[in-house]
Coordinates of C-alpha atoms and ligand atoms in Angstrom, one line a residue:
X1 CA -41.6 1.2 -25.5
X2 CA -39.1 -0.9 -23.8
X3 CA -35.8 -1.6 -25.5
X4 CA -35.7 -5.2 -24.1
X5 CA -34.2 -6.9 -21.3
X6 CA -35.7 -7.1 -17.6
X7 CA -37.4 -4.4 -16.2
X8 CA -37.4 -3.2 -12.1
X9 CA -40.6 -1.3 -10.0
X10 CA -39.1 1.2 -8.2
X11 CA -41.4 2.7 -5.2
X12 CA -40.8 4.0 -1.9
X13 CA -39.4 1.9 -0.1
X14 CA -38.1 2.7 3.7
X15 CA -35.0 5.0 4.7
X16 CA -31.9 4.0 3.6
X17 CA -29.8 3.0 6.7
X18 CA -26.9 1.0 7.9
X19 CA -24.1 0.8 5.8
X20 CA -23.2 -0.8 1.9
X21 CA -19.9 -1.3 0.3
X22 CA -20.4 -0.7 -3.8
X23 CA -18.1 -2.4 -6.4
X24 CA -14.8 -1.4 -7.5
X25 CA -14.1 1.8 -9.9
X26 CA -14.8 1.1 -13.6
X27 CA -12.2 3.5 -15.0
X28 CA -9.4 1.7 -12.5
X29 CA -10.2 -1.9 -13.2
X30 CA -9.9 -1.1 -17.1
X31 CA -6.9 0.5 -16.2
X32 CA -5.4 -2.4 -14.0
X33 CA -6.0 -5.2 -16.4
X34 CA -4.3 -3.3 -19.5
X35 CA -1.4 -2.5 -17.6
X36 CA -1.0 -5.4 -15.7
X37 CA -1.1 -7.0 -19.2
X38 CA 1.7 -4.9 -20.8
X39 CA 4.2 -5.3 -17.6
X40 CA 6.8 -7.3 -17.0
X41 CA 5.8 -9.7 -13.7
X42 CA 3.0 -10.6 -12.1
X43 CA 0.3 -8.0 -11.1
X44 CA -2.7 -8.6 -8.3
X45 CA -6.1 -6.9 -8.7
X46 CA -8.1 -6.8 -5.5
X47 CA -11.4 -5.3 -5.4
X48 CA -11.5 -6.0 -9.3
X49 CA -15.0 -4.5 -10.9
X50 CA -16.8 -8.1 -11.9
X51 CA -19.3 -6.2 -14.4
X52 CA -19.5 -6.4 -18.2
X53 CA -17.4 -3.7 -19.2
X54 CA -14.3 -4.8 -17.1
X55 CA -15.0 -8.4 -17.8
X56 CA -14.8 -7.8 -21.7
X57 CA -11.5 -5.9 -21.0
X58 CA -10.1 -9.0 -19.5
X59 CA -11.1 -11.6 -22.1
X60 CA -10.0 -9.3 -24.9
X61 CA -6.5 -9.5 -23.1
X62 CA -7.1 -13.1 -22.4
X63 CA -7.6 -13.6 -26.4
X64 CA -4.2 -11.4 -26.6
X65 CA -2.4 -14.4 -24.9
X66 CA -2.3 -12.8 -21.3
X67 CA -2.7 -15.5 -18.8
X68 CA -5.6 -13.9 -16.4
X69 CA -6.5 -15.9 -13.6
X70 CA -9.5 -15.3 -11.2
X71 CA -9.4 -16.7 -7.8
X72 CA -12.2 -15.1 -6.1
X73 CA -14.7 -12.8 -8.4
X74 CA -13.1 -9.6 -7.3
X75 CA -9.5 -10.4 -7.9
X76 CA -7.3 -11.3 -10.9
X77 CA -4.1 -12.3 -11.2
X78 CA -2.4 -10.3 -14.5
X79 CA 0.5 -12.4 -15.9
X80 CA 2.1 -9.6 -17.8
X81 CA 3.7 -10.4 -20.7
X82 CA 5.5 -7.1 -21.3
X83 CA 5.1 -4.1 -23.5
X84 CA 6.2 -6.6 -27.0
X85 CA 4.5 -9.6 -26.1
X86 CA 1.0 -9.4 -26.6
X87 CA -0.3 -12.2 -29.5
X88 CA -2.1 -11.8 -32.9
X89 CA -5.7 -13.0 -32.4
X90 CA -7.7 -13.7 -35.9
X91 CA -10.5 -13.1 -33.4
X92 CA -12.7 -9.8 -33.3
X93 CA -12.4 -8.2 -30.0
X94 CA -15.4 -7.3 -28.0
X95 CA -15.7 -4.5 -25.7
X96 CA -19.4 -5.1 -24.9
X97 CA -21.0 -2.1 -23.7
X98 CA -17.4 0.2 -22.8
X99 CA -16.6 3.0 -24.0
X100 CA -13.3 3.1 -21.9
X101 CA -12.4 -0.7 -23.0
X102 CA -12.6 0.4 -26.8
X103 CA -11.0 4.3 -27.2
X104 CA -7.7 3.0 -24.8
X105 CA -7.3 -0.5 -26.5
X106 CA -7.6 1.6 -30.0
X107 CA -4.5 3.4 -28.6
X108 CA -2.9 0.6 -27.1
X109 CA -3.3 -1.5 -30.2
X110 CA -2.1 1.1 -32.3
X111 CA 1.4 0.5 -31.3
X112 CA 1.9 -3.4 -31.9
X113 CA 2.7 -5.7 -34.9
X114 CA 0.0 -7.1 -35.6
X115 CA -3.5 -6.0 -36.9
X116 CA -6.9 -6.2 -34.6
X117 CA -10.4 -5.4 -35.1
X118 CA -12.6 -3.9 -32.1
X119 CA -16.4 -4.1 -32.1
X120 CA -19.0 -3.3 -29.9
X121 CA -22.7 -3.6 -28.1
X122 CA -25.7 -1.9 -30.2
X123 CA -24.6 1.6 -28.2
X124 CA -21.2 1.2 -28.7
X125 CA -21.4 0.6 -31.9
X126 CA -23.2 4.4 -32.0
X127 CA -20.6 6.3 -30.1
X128 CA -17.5 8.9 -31.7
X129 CA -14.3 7.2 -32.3
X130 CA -12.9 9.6 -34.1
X131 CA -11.9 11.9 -31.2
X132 CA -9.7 8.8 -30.7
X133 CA -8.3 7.8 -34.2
X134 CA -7.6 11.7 -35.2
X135 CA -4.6 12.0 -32.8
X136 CA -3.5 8.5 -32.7
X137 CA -3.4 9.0 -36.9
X138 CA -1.0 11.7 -36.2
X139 CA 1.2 9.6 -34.4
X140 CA 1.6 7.7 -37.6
X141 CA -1.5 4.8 -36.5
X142 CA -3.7 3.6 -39.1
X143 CA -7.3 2.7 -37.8
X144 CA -10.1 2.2 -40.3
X145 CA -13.5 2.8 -38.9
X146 CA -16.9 3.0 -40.4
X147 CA -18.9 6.1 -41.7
X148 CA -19.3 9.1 -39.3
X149 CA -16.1 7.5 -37.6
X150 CA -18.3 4.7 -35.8
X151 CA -17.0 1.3 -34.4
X152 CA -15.8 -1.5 -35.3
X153 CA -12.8 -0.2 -35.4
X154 CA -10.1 -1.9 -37.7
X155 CA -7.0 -1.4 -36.5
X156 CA -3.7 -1.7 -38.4
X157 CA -0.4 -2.2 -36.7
X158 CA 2.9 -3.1 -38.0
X159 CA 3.4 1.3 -38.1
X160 CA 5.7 3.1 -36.6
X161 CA 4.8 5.4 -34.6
X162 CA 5.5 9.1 -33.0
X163 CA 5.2 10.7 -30.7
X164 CA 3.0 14.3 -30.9
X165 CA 1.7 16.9 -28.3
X166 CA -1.6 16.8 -28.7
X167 CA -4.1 19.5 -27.6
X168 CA -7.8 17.9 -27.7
X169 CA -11.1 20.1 -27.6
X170 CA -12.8 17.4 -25.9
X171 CA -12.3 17.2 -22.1
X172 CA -11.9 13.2 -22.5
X173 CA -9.8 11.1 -20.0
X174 CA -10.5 8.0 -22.6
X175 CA -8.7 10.0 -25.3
X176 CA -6.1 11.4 -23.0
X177 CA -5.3 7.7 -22.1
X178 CA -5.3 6.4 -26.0
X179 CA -2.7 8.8 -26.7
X180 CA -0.4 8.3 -23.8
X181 CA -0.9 4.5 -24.1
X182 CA 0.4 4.6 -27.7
X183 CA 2.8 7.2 -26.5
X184 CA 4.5 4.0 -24.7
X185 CA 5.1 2.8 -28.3
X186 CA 6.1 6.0 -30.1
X187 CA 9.6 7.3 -31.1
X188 CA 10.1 10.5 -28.7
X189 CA 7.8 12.4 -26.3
X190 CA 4.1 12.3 -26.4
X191 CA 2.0 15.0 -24.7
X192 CA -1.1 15.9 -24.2
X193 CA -3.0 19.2 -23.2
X194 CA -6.9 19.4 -21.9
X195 CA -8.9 21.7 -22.0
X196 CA -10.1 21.1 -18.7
X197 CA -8.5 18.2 -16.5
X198 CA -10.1 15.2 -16.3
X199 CA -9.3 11.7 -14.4
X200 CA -5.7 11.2 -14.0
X201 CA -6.0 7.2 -13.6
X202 CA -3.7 6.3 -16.5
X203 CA -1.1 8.9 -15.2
X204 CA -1.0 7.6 -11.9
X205 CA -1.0 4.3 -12.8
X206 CA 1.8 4.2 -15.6
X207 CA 3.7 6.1 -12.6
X208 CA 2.9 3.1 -10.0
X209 CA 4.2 0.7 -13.2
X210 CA 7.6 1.9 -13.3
X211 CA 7.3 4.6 -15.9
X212 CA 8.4 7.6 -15.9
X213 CA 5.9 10.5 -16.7
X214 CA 5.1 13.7 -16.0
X215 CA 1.6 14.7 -15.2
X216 CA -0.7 17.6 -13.9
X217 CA -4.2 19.0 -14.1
X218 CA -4.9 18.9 -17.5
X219 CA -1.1 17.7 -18.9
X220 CA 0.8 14.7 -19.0
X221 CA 3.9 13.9 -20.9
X222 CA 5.6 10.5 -21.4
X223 CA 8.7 9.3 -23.4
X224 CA 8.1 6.4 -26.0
X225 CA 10.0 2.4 -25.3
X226 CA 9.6 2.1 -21.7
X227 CA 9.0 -1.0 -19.7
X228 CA 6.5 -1.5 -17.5
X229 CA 6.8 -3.3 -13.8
X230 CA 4.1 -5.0 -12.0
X231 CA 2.8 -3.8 -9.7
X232 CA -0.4 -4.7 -7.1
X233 CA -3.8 -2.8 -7.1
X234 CA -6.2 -2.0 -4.6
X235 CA -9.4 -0.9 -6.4
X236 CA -11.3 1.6 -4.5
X237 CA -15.3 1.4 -4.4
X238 CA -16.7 3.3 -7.4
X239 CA -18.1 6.7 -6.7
X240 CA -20.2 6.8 -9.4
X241 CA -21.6 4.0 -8.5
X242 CA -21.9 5.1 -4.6
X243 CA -23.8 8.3 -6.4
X244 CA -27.0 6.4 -6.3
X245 CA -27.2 6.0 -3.0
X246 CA -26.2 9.2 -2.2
X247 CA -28.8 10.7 -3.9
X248 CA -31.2 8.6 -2.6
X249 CA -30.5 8.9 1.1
X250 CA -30.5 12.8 0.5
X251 CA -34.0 12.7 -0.8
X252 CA -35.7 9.9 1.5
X253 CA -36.5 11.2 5.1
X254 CA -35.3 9.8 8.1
X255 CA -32.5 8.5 5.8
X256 CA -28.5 7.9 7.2
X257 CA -26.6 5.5 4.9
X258 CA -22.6 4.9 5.2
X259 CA -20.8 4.0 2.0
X260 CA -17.5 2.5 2.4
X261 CA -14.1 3.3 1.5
X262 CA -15.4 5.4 -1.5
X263 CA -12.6 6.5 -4.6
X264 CA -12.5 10.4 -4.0
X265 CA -10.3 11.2 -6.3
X266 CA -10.8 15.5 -7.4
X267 CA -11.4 14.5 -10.8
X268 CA -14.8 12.3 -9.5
X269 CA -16.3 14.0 -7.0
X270 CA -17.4 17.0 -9.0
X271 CA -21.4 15.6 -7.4
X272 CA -20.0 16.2 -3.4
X273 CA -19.9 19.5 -5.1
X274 CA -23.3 20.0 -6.6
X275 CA -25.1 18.1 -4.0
X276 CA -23.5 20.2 -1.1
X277 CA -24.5 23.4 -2.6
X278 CA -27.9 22.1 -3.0
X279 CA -28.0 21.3 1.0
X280 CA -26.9 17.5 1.4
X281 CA -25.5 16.2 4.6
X282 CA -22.5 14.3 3.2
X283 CA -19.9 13.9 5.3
X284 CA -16.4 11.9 5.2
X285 CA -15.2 9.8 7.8
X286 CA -12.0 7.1 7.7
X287 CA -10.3 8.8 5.3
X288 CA -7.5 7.0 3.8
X289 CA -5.2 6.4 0.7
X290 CA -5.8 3.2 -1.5
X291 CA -3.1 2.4 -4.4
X292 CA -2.5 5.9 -4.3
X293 CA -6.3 7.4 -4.5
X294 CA -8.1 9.1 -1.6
X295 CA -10.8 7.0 -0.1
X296 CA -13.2 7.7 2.4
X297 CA -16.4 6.6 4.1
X298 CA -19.3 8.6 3.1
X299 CA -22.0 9.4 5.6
X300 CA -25.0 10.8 4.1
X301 CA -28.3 12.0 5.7
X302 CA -31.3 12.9 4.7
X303 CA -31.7 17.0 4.0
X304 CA -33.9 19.4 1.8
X305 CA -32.3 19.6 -1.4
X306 CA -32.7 23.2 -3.4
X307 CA -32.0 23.8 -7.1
X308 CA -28.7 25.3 -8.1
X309 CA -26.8 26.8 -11.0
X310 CA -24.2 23.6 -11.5
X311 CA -21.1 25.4 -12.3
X312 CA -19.6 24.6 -15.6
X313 CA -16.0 24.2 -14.6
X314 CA -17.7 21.1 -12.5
X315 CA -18.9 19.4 -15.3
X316 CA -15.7 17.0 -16.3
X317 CA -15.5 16.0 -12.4
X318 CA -19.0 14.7 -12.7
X319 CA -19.6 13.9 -16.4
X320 CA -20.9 10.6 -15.2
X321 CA -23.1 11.7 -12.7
X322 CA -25.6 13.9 -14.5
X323 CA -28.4 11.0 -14.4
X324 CA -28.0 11.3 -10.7
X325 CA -27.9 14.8 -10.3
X326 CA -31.2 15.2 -12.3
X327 CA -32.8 12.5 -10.4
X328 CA -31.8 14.7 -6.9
X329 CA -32.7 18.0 -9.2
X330 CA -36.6 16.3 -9.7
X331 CA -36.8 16.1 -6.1
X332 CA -35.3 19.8 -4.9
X333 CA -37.4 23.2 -3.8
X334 CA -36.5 25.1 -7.1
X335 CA -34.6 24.7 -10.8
X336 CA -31.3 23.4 -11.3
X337 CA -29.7 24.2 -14.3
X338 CA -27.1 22.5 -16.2
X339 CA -25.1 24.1 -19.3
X340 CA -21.6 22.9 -20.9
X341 CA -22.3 19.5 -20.8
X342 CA -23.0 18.5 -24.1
X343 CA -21.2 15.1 -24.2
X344 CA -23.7 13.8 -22.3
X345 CA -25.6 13.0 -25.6
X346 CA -23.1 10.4 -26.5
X347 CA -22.8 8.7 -23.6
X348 CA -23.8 5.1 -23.2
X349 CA -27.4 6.9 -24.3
X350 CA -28.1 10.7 -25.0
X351 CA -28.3 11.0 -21.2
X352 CA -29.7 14.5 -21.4
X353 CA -32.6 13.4 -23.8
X354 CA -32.5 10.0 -21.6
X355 CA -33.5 12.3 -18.4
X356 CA -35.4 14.4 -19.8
X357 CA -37.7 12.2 -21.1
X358 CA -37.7 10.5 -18.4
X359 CA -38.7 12.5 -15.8
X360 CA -41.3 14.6 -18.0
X361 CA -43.2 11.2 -17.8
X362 CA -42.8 11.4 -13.8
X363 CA -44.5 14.6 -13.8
X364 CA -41.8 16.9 -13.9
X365 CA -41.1 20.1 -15.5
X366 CA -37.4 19.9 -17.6
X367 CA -36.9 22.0 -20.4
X368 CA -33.5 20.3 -22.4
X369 CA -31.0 22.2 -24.1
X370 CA -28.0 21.4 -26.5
X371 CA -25.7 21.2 -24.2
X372 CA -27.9 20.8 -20.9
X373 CA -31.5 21.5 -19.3
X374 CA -33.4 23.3 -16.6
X375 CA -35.0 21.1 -14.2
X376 CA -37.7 22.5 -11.7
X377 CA -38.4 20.2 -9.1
X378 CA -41.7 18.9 -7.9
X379 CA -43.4 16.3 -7.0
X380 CA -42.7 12.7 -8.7
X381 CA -45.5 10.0 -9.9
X382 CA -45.6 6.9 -10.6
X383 CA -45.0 5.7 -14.2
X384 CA -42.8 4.4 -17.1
X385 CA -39.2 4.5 -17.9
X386 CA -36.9 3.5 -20.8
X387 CA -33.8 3.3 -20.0
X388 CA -32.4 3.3 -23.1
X389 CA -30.4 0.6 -22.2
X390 CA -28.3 2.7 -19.7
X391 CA -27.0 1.3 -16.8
X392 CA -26.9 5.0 -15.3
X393 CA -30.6 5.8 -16.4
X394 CA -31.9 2.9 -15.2
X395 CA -29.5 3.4 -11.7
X396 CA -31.1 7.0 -11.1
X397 CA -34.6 6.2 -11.6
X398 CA -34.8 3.6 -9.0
X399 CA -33.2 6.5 -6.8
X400 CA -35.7 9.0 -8.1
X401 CA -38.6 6.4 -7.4
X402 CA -37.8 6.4 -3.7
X403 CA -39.6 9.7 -4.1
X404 CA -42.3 9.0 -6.3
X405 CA -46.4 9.0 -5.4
X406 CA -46.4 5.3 -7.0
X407 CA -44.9 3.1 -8.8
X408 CA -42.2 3.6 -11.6
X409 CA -41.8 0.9 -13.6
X410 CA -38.0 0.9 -15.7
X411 CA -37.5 -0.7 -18.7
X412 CA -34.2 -2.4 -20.2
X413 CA -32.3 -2.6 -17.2
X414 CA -29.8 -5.3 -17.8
X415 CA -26.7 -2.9 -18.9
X416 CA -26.5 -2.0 -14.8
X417 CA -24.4 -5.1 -15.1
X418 CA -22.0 -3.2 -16.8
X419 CA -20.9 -1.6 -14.1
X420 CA -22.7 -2.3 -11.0
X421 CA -23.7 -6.1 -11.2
X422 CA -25.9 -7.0 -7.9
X423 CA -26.9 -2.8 -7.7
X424 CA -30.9 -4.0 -7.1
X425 CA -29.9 -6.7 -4.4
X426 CA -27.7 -3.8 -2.4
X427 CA -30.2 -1.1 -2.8
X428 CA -32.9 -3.0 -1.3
X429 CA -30.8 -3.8 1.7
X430 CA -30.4 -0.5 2.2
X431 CA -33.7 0.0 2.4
X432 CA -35.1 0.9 -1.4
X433 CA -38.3 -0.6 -2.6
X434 CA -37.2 -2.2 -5.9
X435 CA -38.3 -5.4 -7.7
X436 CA -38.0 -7.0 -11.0
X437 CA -40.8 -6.1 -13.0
Ligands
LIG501 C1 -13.8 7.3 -18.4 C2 -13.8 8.6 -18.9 C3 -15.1 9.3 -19.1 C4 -16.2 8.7 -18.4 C5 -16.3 7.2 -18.6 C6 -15.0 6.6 -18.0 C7 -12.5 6.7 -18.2 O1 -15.3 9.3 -20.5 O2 -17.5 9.2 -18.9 O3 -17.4 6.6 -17.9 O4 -12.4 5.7 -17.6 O5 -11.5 7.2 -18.7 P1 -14.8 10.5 -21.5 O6 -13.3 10.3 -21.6 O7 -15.5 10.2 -22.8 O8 -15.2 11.8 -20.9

């Protein structure tokens, strides 16, 4: 049954040559807007993500009294109004379909005057905020949220706060960031530990804003009362987003596809990783260094994938590329099995029950776990898809179709504007056979 919204066929379509520039990084964008907002100047975004999720993240600040201006779709023009100047809005404040938008605003408005309430799309609205409201209530914040810890989140400021050193059992850049962002309001030092490091964005970032922090794998450290200075970003392309064509030109013969000037920062590229070990020809040309992040062309070629064991210590560098990885996994000589990765079932959907399901219908052999599954690869049919909704789902069954003996039809696939708005245009340029269905 389909959950709504448009659907795509996905079928062979030719190989994927020439070359394709995808959107800008989610998780930087977010970033960029929020601390643009917060500092003192004027702060340019090029190569801004125009999707949903960064989009809501700019009108909520917009609502917040930031003056945001836009002059081409991929820029914005932040004019910060400083760490104290945000503005009450009687207004709830809607973070759409994002995850990152909600848990770092719930931090970031934990530390100011006034009260706001945060609310969020049907999935949102399922996901676990109170990995998020546990620490920032023992920094003194007071955040009211419904049963089982669910948004909206109410959010009372007015508190003081504190700061804490924090040691999270969740590997969770989004909690990381709501901690360190309150942090900037807190009396004293905040800190927090991981238990295994994830993406350092809002470290590097606060850094390139004038603030002074201390950060490592899996640590960062900050002193409460800082300003913040504007400062310009380049947004690099979005790797997750360049996943899908990765996969895709690994798994169609006759297949050579440049992406350009991909974001490889070590904290994203966990799939290089997997899909190397499993025999893809990915290589990295024009490397360079974008508003601090390592960027790089990526060639891919075609090449006979083979199952592998995906090492758990990998699993926070490619947390967002599991749909992906299954979708290569369905088309490799062997199993590939995936353990530790148990926060993919509150994702945007339960991606591992989202995959699973999934590629059972196209013929495929994947026996799910709690915290992972066993995919045997084969060969793909044609067939039916939900995508629950999920951008990502929907994203790696039009890659897996380029595979498929017929036609896969995907249901619900108007979240890929979330993140990668025009996704179905590009991929067919590159060669995919995909068509509104
Ligand atoms: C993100 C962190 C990750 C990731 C999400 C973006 C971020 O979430 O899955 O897509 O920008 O900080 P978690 O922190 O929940 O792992």
């Amino acid at each position: 049954m389909s959950g709504g919204g448009r659907s795509w066929i996905a079928l062979p379509g030719t190989a994927l040559r020439g070359a394709a520039t995808v959107p800008g990084d989610k998780s930087i964008s977010h970033r960029a807007v929020m601390l643009g907002a917060l500092a003192d100047g004027r702060s340019r975004i090029d190569g801004f993500l125009e999707g949903e999720d960064t989009r809501a993240t700019a009108a909520i600040f917009a609502r917040l009294g930031v003056r945001i201006e836009t002059p081409t779709p991929s820029t914005r023009i932040v004019h910060g109004v400083g760490v104290d100047g945000l503005r009450p809005t009687a207004e709830v404040l809607d973070c759409g379909n994002a995850g990152t938008g909600m848990r770092l605003l719930a931090g970031l408005l934990a530390g100011q005057s006034f009260d706001s309430v945060l609310v969020g799309d049907a999935s949102l609205s399922k996901r676990p905020m109170r990995r998020v409201i546990d620490p920032l209530a023992r920094m003194g914040a007071s955040i009211d949220a419904q049963d089982g810890g669910l948004p909206p989140l109410r959010i009372h400021g007015g508190g003081a706060l504190r700061g804490i050193d924090f040691a999270g059992e969740v590997a969770s850049a989004q909690v990381k960031s709501a901690v360190l962002l309150a942090g900037l309001y807190a009396e004293g030092e905040t800190s927090v530990r991981e238990p295994h490091p994830t993406r350092d964005y809002t470290e590097r970032m606060l850094s390139a804003f004038g603030v002074e922090i201390e950060y490592a794998p899996g640590f960062a450290r900050l002193r409460g009362g800082q300003r913040l200075r504007a400062h310009d970003v380049a947004v690099p392309a979005d790797f997750s987003s360049a996943a899908f064509f990765l996969v895709a030109a690994s798994i169609v013969p006759g297949s050579e596809l440049r992406l350009r000037a991909v974001g490889l920062n070590p904290r994203r590229t966990g799939l290089l990783a997997a899909l190397r070990a499993m025999g893809a020809d990915i290589r990295e040309e024009n490397a360079a260094t974008r508003a601090g992040e390592a960027v790089a062309d990526l060639v891919v070629r075609h090449a006979p994938l083979h199952g592998i064991e995906v090492p758990e210590a990998l699993v926070p560098d490619m947390i967002d590329e599991f749909p992906a990885l299954m979708a290569a996994a369905a088309c490799a000589q062997g199993a590939t099995v995936i353990r530790g990765a148990a926060e993919l079932r509150v994702k945007e959907s339960d991606r591992l029950a989202a995959m699973s399901a999934g590629l059972q219908a196209l013929g495929i052999e994947v026996e799910e776990s709690p915290d992972g599954a066993v995919v045997q690869g084969g060969a793909l049919r044609g067939g039916r898809i939900d995508s629950l909704g999920d951008h990502r789902i929907a994203m790696a069954f039009a890659a897996a179709a380029q595979r498929a003996g017929g036609e896969v039809r995907i249901d619900d696939v108007d979240n890929v504007a979330t993140s990668f708005p025009g996704f179905d245009a590009l991929a067919r340029e590159a060669g995919f056979g995909l068509r509104a269905g």
